[in-house]
Amino acid sequence: MPELPEVEQVRISLVPHVVGRTITAVQVDVAKMVRHPGVEKFRKNLVGRTITGVGRRGKYLRLELDDGTWLLVHLRMTGALLAVKKELPEPRFTHLVFQLDGPENLYFTDIRKFGVVALMGRDGYQDKGYASLGPEPLDGELTPQYLKEKARGKTAVLKAFLLDQSVIAGLGNIYVDEALFAAGIRPTRRVNRVTRKEWEALTLAIKRVIAQGLAHHGTTFRNYQDADGHMGDNSRYLQVYHRKGLPCLRCGTLLKQIKVSGRGSVYCPHCQNRKEGNRMTVIGLTGGIASGKSTVSAYLKEKGIPVFDADASAWEVEKAGQPCLQQLVEAFGKGILTPEGELDRSHMARLAFHDPRALQQLNAIVHRAVEDRRDRFLADHAGDAVVVLDAPLLLECGWEKKADTVWLVDIDPEQQIQRAMKRSGMTRQEVVDRINRQMPLEEKRKKADTIIDNSGTLEELYQKVEKALRGLSA
C-alpha cells in the first residue's frame, strides 16, 4: 500500500496537471469504488467543478474544488492516479475517469479495485478513517511523550501500535519496519515495555525514515507510481524491508521475517536484540533547590544503586589540572583563578550570572566535560540493573533522553523556600530568584514519569522512593 511518502509524491506530481482544470465529465466503471454519495450524485456534483488545489493527510489525497467541497481519495493497495494526454490510450485497469478541460484526463487505475473516492463537504458525511487520523510523522505533535501517552494502559505489540492510523497518520509496513530497525527495537515488543529512551529513539527514527522516503520520491516494488507514471527510488536505501534472508547491512547477520499482527515483518536478530528484563534501567533524578533530591539520591546510594552526581562531577572537572579548567581560562582569562591556581567560583559566578552570553559559554564548557563523565559512568555500569543520573538541571539540559524514567522530587513551594533559606543563609528574594531561573515546576511535572512528594516526614519520603523502585519492575 502506498504510504505517506508515496502519496505525497502523487500529490506533488498531480498539481501541475489538475490544478485550475475543470471536470467536464466523470466515468465510473466500478461503482463500489465510490464510497459517497451514490454514483449518479457523484457524477452530477463533480461535473463543472474546478480543481483548486491538491492536499494530503496521511495516506489520503484531497482534490479541493471551487465550491468548497473536495474529493477524498484513498489509493489502498494498488491504486494510482495518472494524468494522461487525451490522444493516448486509456491506461490498463482504469475504473474511474475524470475528464478535464485541458489536454489531459485523470485516470484512477487499480488492479485489485480496493481504492475508494468520496465527495466531501456537501452533506455532512464523514469518512471514519480520515476523521480519526493521528498526527503525521513530521508534525511537531509527534513526540516521545505523545507516543508514550497513546501507549499508556495498552499491551499491543509495537508494530501493530505504529500501524494504527489514529496513532500516527501515514505509516505503513515499509516505514515501520525501517523505523524499528533504526531504533534497534523488535516489532514484537509490547508497548508497555518500551522505555523512555526507546520512545525517544523511535520518534527520531520515524521522522528520519519518512524524510528519507520523501527525499527519494517514495518506494516502488510493484505497483506504486506517481501521476506522471514515475516510480519511487527509495527501495535502494531500505535497510530491512523486502530483504528477508539477506545479510544485515549494519552487522552482517541474516535478516529474519516473521508475522506480526498478520503483517510480514523483517528485522535483524542482532541489531534489534534489546531483551526485556535483561538490561540496565536508568533513572533520571531531578528536583529544585532544597526539594530533597539530594536526600533521595543518598538513600539510593545506601541501597547500593550506582549514582552519577552531576553537581559533584561539575566540581571535579573544574579542579586545577583538569582540561575543563584550562578551557575556562582560555575563554574568560586568568582573572577567574585564585592565587593557588584554583577556580575562583565566586568570581566566576558573578561574571556568568550577570552576562547571559558568559553563562551560556560557561555552561557549554562545563556541561560538555560533565557529559563525558556521565557517558563513561553509564558505560562502566552497563551490567547493573539500575543506575541513577542525579542532576538538578536534568530536564533543562536534555538529559532525560539518557534516562528510561524521570523522577521529580517535589515539595510545597513555601516549604522549599523556607528550607533553602535555612540551609544556605540566602534571603527569601535570593531563593525565589534562584528557583525562577530553573524550568517552571508545572513544566517539570508534565515531563516527569514519577513525582515523589517530599512535603512530609523523612520516613514517608523513603516509603515513596521504595514504591517508585517497585514500579520499575511492575
XYZ file of C-alpha atoms in Angstrom:
474
model
C 0.000 0.000 0.000
C 1.347 3.480 -0.803
C 2.382 5.149 2.453
C 2.904 8.809 3.285
C 5.993 9.434 1.092
C 4.401 7.716 -1.908
C 1.082 9.553 -1.556
C 2.891 12.849 -1.074
C 4.787 12.272 -4.320
C 1.477 11.581 -6.058
C 0.157 14.872 -4.656
C 3.192 16.829 -5.856
C 3.056 15.293 -9.329
C -0.707 15.869 -9.681
C -0.605 19.623 -9.049
C 0.667 20.827 -12.462
C -1.753 18.526 -14.300
C -5.048 19.203 -12.499
C -4.996 22.479 -10.550
C -7.046 25.059 -12.453
C -8.692 22.402 -14.605
C -12.462 21.932 -14.752
C -14.068 18.493 -14.644
C -16.196 18.118 -17.774
C -17.337 14.517 -17.337
C -16.982 11.616 -14.905
C -16.939 7.941 -15.890
C -17.435 5.303 -13.177
C -16.889 1.681 -14.223
C -16.700 0.149 -10.709
C -19.450 1.543 -8.505
C -18.054 0.142 -5.244
C -15.057 2.460 -5.553
C -17.370 5.461 -4.989
C -17.918 5.467 -1.243
C -20.100 8.602 -1.100
C -22.554 9.749 -2.405
C -24.207 7.401 -4.908
C -22.662 7.190 -8.364
C -25.208 9.469 -10.070
C -24.905 12.221 -7.450
C -21.148 11.780 -7.518
C -21.054 12.435 -11.273
C -23.583 15.274 -11.171
C -21.890 17.164 -8.329
C -18.411 16.904 -9.841
C -19.155 17.975 -13.413
C -18.454 21.691 -13.855
C -16.302 21.927 -10.737
C -12.779 23.355 -10.990
C -9.926 21.755 -9.067
C -8.296 24.491 -6.973
C -5.674 22.501 -5.057
C -4.364 19.085 -4.089
C -3.825 18.270 -0.422
C -2.892 15.206 1.584
C -3.346 13.868 5.097
C -1.730 10.561 5.985
C -2.407 8.212 3.051
C -5.411 10.218 1.833
C -5.439 12.713 -1.061
C -7.760 15.718 -1.203
C -8.658 17.358 -4.504
C -10.052 20.743 -3.466
C -12.947 22.084 -5.561
C -14.098 25.630 -6.257
C -17.414 25.280 -4.400
C -15.762 24.358 -1.084
C -16.257 20.608 -1.452
C -13.394 18.180 -2.014
C -12.742 14.788 -3.495
C -11.237 12.404 -0.942
C -9.119 9.622 -2.471
C -7.501 6.568 -0.873
C -5.328 4.521 -3.238
C -5.295 1.441 -0.965
C -3.120 -1.465 -2.168
C -2.637 -0.955 -5.897
C -4.417 2.288 -6.807
C -2.875 5.078 -8.871
C -3.987 8.473 -10.165
C -2.495 9.067 -13.613
C -2.645 12.209 -15.762
C -2.538 11.071 -19.400
C -2.836 13.026 -22.654
C -6.211 12.550 -24.301
C -4.788 11.258 -27.552
C -3.039 8.354 -25.770
C -4.736 5.029 -24.939
C -6.544 4.679 -21.644
C -4.228 3.090 -19.019
C -4.807 -0.547 -18.060
C -7.024 -1.258 -15.055
C -8.806 2.106 -15.295
C -12.030 2.167 -13.272
C -12.731 5.905 -12.857
C -12.100 8.673 -15.392
C -12.222 12.399 -14.651
C -12.327 14.196 -17.998
C -10.738 17.637 -17.763
C -10.946 20.744 -19.933
C -7.224 20.668 -20.666
C -5.054 18.380 -22.800
C -5.139 15.533 -20.252
C -7.622 13.378 -18.363
C -7.204 11.982 -14.866
C -7.463 8.195 -14.535
C -7.913 6.167 -11.337
C -6.365 2.766 -12.062
C -6.425 -0.112 -9.605
C -5.562 -3.748 -10.292
C -7.361 -5.002 -7.175
C -10.195 -2.429 -7.108
C -9.686 -1.658 -3.415
C -9.199 2.099 -3.888
C -12.038 4.448 -2.933
C -13.214 8.009 -3.543
C -15.778 10.153 -1.734
C -17.176 13.624 -2.357
C -16.902 15.505 0.920
C -18.074 18.764 2.418
C -21.561 18.917 0.902
C -23.902 16.990 3.234
C -22.001 16.414 6.474
C -20.747 12.962 5.510
C -17.672 11.895 7.497
C -15.167 9.268 6.447
C -14.368 7.480 9.713
C -10.793 6.646 8.789
C -9.998 10.175 7.682
C -11.713 11.762 10.682
C -9.732 9.648 13.175
C -6.221 10.248 11.780
C -3.481 10.983 14.296
C -0.568 13.386 13.748
C 1.800 12.826 10.849
C 5.407 11.704 11.423
C 6.902 15.120 10.696
C 4.315 17.069 12.718
C 5.621 18.782 15.841
C 2.878 16.993 17.764
C 4.595 13.644 17.243
C 6.926 13.470 20.252
C 8.176 10.667 22.510
C 5.788 11.897 25.194
C 2.852 11.735 22.764
C 3.633 8.130 21.840
C 4.114 7.179 25.474
C 0.740 8.690 26.379
C -1.002 6.911 23.483
C 0.544 3.617 24.642
C -0.449 4.102 28.296
C -2.561 1.215 29.558
C -2.065 -0.825 26.372
C -0.232 -4.112 25.803
C -0.335 -4.241 21.996
C 2.780 -5.267 20.084
C 4.727 -2.247 18.934
C 4.346 -2.830 15.201
C 0.546 -3.022 15.401
C 0.534 0.130 17.549
C 2.594 2.061 14.972
C 0.424 0.887 12.071
C -2.689 2.296 13.779
C -3.525 5.390 11.717
C -5.224 7.018 14.716
C -1.827 6.968 16.448
C 0.332 8.108 13.507
C -1.108 9.030 10.108
C 0.749 7.734 7.070
C 2.934 4.957 8.451
C 2.706 1.523 6.866
C 4.605 -1.732 6.700
C 7.668 -0.377 4.888
C 8.463 2.575 7.102
C 7.510 0.876 10.387
C 9.996 -1.938 9.695
C 12.652 0.625 8.778
C 11.996 2.796 11.851
C 12.079 -0.160 14.236
C 15.409 -1.268 12.768
C 16.848 2.251 13.063
C 15.720 2.407 16.712
C 17.040 -1.097 17.498
C 13.677 -2.455 18.693
C 11.985 -5.683 17.639
C 8.497 -5.396 16.138
C 7.164 -7.857 18.733
C 7.987 -5.670 21.756
C 4.904 -4.836 23.829
C 4.249 -1.096 24.057
C 4.089 -1.208 27.857
C 7.705 -2.478 27.864
C 9.148 0.310 25.705
C 11.425 2.593 27.719
C 11.659 6.360 27.639
C 14.963 6.187 25.721
C 13.441 3.798 23.212
C 10.436 6.077 22.607
C 12.965 8.859 22.062
C 14.987 6.780 19.587
C 11.862 5.521 17.837
C 10.411 9.009 17.354
C 13.633 10.212 15.741
C 13.808 7.074 13.606
C 10.242 7.522 12.330
C 10.929 11.107 11.325
C 14.219 10.148 9.676
C 12.886 7.255 7.557
C 9.877 9.273 6.421
C 12.107 12.219 5.465
C 14.312 9.805 3.528
C 11.300 8.336 1.728
C 10.111 11.816 0.753
C 13.571 12.794 -0.498
C 13.635 9.765 -2.808
C 10.053 10.118 -4.097
C 8.705 7.043 -2.311
C 9.340 3.312 -2.571
C 8.331 1.189 -5.579
C 8.413 -2.617 -5.596
C 5.442 -3.492 -7.791
C 2.616 -1.066 -8.457
C 3.303 2.354 -6.964
C 3.763 5.231 -9.440
C 3.058 8.939 -9.323
C 0.757 10.954 -11.593
C 3.404 11.019 -14.334
C 3.867 7.236 -14.167
C 7.270 7.589 -12.485
C 8.489 5.088 -9.885
C 9.953 5.905 -6.463
C 13.677 5.436 -5.814
C 13.682 4.791 -2.058
C 13.996 0.992 -2.326
C 17.751 1.455 -2.843
C 18.034 2.917 0.658
C 15.983 0.401 2.657
C 17.792 -1.459 5.437
C 15.416 -4.359 6.215
C 12.107 -4.170 4.371
C 11.890 -6.697 1.499
C 15.352 -8.065 2.434
C 14.365 -11.316 4.203
C 17.296 -13.770 4.313
C 19.872 -11.196 3.175
C 22.781 -10.006 5.370
C 22.089 -7.024 7.620
C 23.782 -4.006 6.055
C 24.981 -2.965 9.518
C 26.249 -6.199 11.142
C 26.053 -8.971 8.525
C 23.540 -11.146 10.416
C 20.926 -12.735 8.153
C 17.624 -10.853 8.374
C 14.528 -12.755 9.507
C 10.873 -12.361 8.588
C 8.004 -13.101 10.968
C 4.280 -12.409 11.042
C 3.217 -9.631 13.404
C -0.498 -8.860 13.564
C -0.903 -10.533 10.202
C 1.799 -8.470 8.528
C 5.176 -9.701 7.288
C 7.892 -8.036 9.379
C 11.615 -8.141 8.631
C 14.151 -7.470 11.386
C 17.777 -8.075 12.360
C 18.156 -10.603 15.208
C 21.406 -8.924 16.294
C 20.770 -5.187 15.877
C 17.221 -5.458 17.258
C 18.097 -7.609 20.242
C 17.298 -5.464 23.275
C 15.721 -8.007 25.584
C 13.243 -7.067 28.266
C 14.233 -7.793 31.840
C 17.925 -8.105 30.961
C 19.012 -4.517 30.574
C 20.045 -1.547 32.664
C 17.341 0.883 33.772
C 18.485 4.495 34.023
C 16.627 6.713 36.491
C 16.874 10.447 35.810
C 16.571 12.103 39.227
C 15.876 15.821 39.460
C 14.379 18.446 41.723
C 14.759 22.099 42.653
C 16.910 23.656 45.353
C 16.035 22.279 48.827
C 13.448 19.896 47.349
C 15.016 16.814 48.966
C 16.540 15.456 45.772
C 19.927 15.003 47.455
C 18.256 13.053 50.275
C 16.671 10.704 47.758
C 19.998 10.365 45.963
C 21.806 9.489 49.196
C 19.137 6.910 50.086
C 19.528 5.232 46.695
C 23.317 5.137 47.186
C 22.849 3.461 50.568
C 20.836 0.767 48.819
C 23.856 0.061 46.612
C 22.482 1.675 43.461
C 25.209 3.464 41.436
C 24.541 7.224 41.305
C 26.116 9.787 38.995
C 26.079 13.157 40.808
C 26.158 15.898 38.164
C 26.894 18.666 40.697
C 29.817 16.756 42.235
C 31.129 15.978 38.758
C 30.975 19.672 37.813
C 33.190 20.487 40.822
C 35.618 17.745 39.839
C 36.050 18.881 36.227
C 36.759 22.451 37.362
C 39.700 21.484 39.579
C 43.282 22.535 38.832
C 44.909 20.350 36.207
C 41.635 19.367 34.552
C 41.234 20.159 30.810
C 37.916 21.848 31.580
C 39.596 24.475 33.793
C 42.115 25.236 31.058
C 39.245 25.785 28.607
C 37.576 28.168 31.085
C 40.808 30.166 31.421
C 41.092 30.385 27.636
C 37.506 31.648 27.459
C 37.435 34.062 30.414
C 41.065 34.847 31.209
C 43.311 34.143 34.206
C 41.263 36.533 36.345
C 38.926 33.645 37.189
C 41.746 31.848 39.084
C 42.770 32.163 42.738
C 46.453 32.756 43.590
C 46.709 28.981 44.134
C 45.542 28.308 40.553
C 42.098 27.049 41.544
C 38.849 28.329 40.044
C 37.534 31.370 41.933
C 33.928 30.194 41.948
C 32.524 33.411 43.431
C 34.188 35.498 40.752
C 33.087 33.087 38.027
C 29.508 33.147 39.331
C 29.389 36.966 39.351
C 30.785 37.057 35.828
C 28.425 34.465 34.406
C 25.170 35.345 36.099
C 25.327 38.988 35.052
C 26.131 38.216 31.407
C 23.848 35.738 29.575
C 26.485 35.116 26.902
C 29.124 34.342 29.527
C 26.696 31.973 31.280
C 25.986 30.209 28.008
C 29.719 29.837 27.317
C 30.382 28.567 30.856
C 27.616 26.002 30.605
C 28.809 24.798 27.201
C 32.312 24.111 28.512
C 31.360 22.558 31.848
C 28.364 20.597 30.566
C 30.446 19.004 27.821
C 33.021 17.817 30.367
C 30.321 16.553 32.747
C 28.510 14.753 29.928
C 31.737 12.947 29.018
C 31.949 11.699 32.613
C 28.264 10.766 32.568
C 28.705 8.662 29.440
C 31.734 6.894 30.936
C 29.673 6.210 34.072
C 26.876 4.632 32.024
C 29.370 2.510 30.079
C 31.133 1.389 33.288
C 27.824 0.323 34.862
C 26.251 -1.298 31.798
C 25.950 -4.578 33.728
C 23.967 -3.065 36.617
C 20.214 -3.473 36.807
C 19.542 0.130 37.901
C 21.628 3.314 37.866
C 20.771 6.926 38.663
C 21.606 10.202 36.922
C 21.244 12.831 39.677
C 21.073 16.270 38.027
C 19.241 19.408 39.226
C 19.041 20.616 35.595
C 18.274 17.193 34.130
C 15.324 18.455 32.083
C 16.839 21.826 31.211
C 19.912 20.092 29.745
C 18.011 17.392 27.876
C 19.432 14.568 29.989
C 16.024 12.889 30.138
C 16.992 11.461 26.731
C 19.569 9.320 28.536
C 17.043 8.092 31.098
C 14.419 5.368 30.913
C 12.321 7.079 33.556
C 12.388 10.537 35.166
C 11.773 11.024 38.876
C 10.970 14.511 40.117
C 11.328 15.242 43.842
C 8.581 17.754 44.517
C 7.810 19.895 47.547
C 5.370 22.561 48.658
C 6.751 25.892 47.323
C 6.697 27.645 50.706
C 8.435 24.704 52.390
C 11.041 24.795 49.659
C 11.751 28.491 50.207
C 11.985 28.118 53.995
C 14.309 25.091 53.751
C 16.558 26.860 51.243
C 16.811 29.989 53.406
C 17.673 27.932 56.474
C 20.202 25.757 54.662
C 22.058 28.395 52.639
C 21.617 31.635 54.522
C 20.196 33.320 51.423
C 17.439 35.881 51.643
C 13.922 34.996 50.554
C 14.292 37.017 47.355
C 17.612 35.329 46.526
C 15.997 31.912 46.906
C 12.996 32.900 44.776
C 15.293 34.292 42.063
C 17.302 31.071 42.008
C 14.154 28.939 41.759
C 12.832 31.126 38.941
C 15.988 30.610 36.896
C 15.051 26.939 36.503
C 12.337 25.352 34.386
C 8.858 26.114 35.816
C 7.682 23.414 38.207
C 4.486 22.729 36.253
C 6.502 22.028 33.126
C 8.762 19.663 35.075
C 5.749 17.816 36.415
C 4.455 17.247 32.880
C 7.788 15.772 31.797
C 8.285 13.530 34.846
C 7.222 9.892 34.905
C 7.197 9.697 38.713
C 6.642 12.558 41.163
C 7.946 11.975 44.692
C 6.286 14.408 47.102
C 8.647 15.459 49.899
C 6.251 17.584 51.911
C 6.012 15.009 54.702
C 8.423 13.213 57.022
C 11.717 11.571 56.113
C 10.202 8.138 56.680
C 7.342 8.961 54.321
C 9.876 10.093 51.708
C 11.749 6.788 51.930
C 8.493 4.855 51.565
C 7.698 6.775 48.379
C 11.153 6.040 46.981
C 10.666 2.329 47.689
C 7.295 2.430 45.934
C 8.900 4.104 42.917
C 11.616 1.422 42.831
C 8.998 -1.340 42.915
C 7.297 0.369 39.984
C 10.361 -0.195 37.801
C 9.597 -3.899 37.597
C 5.800 -3.614 37.524
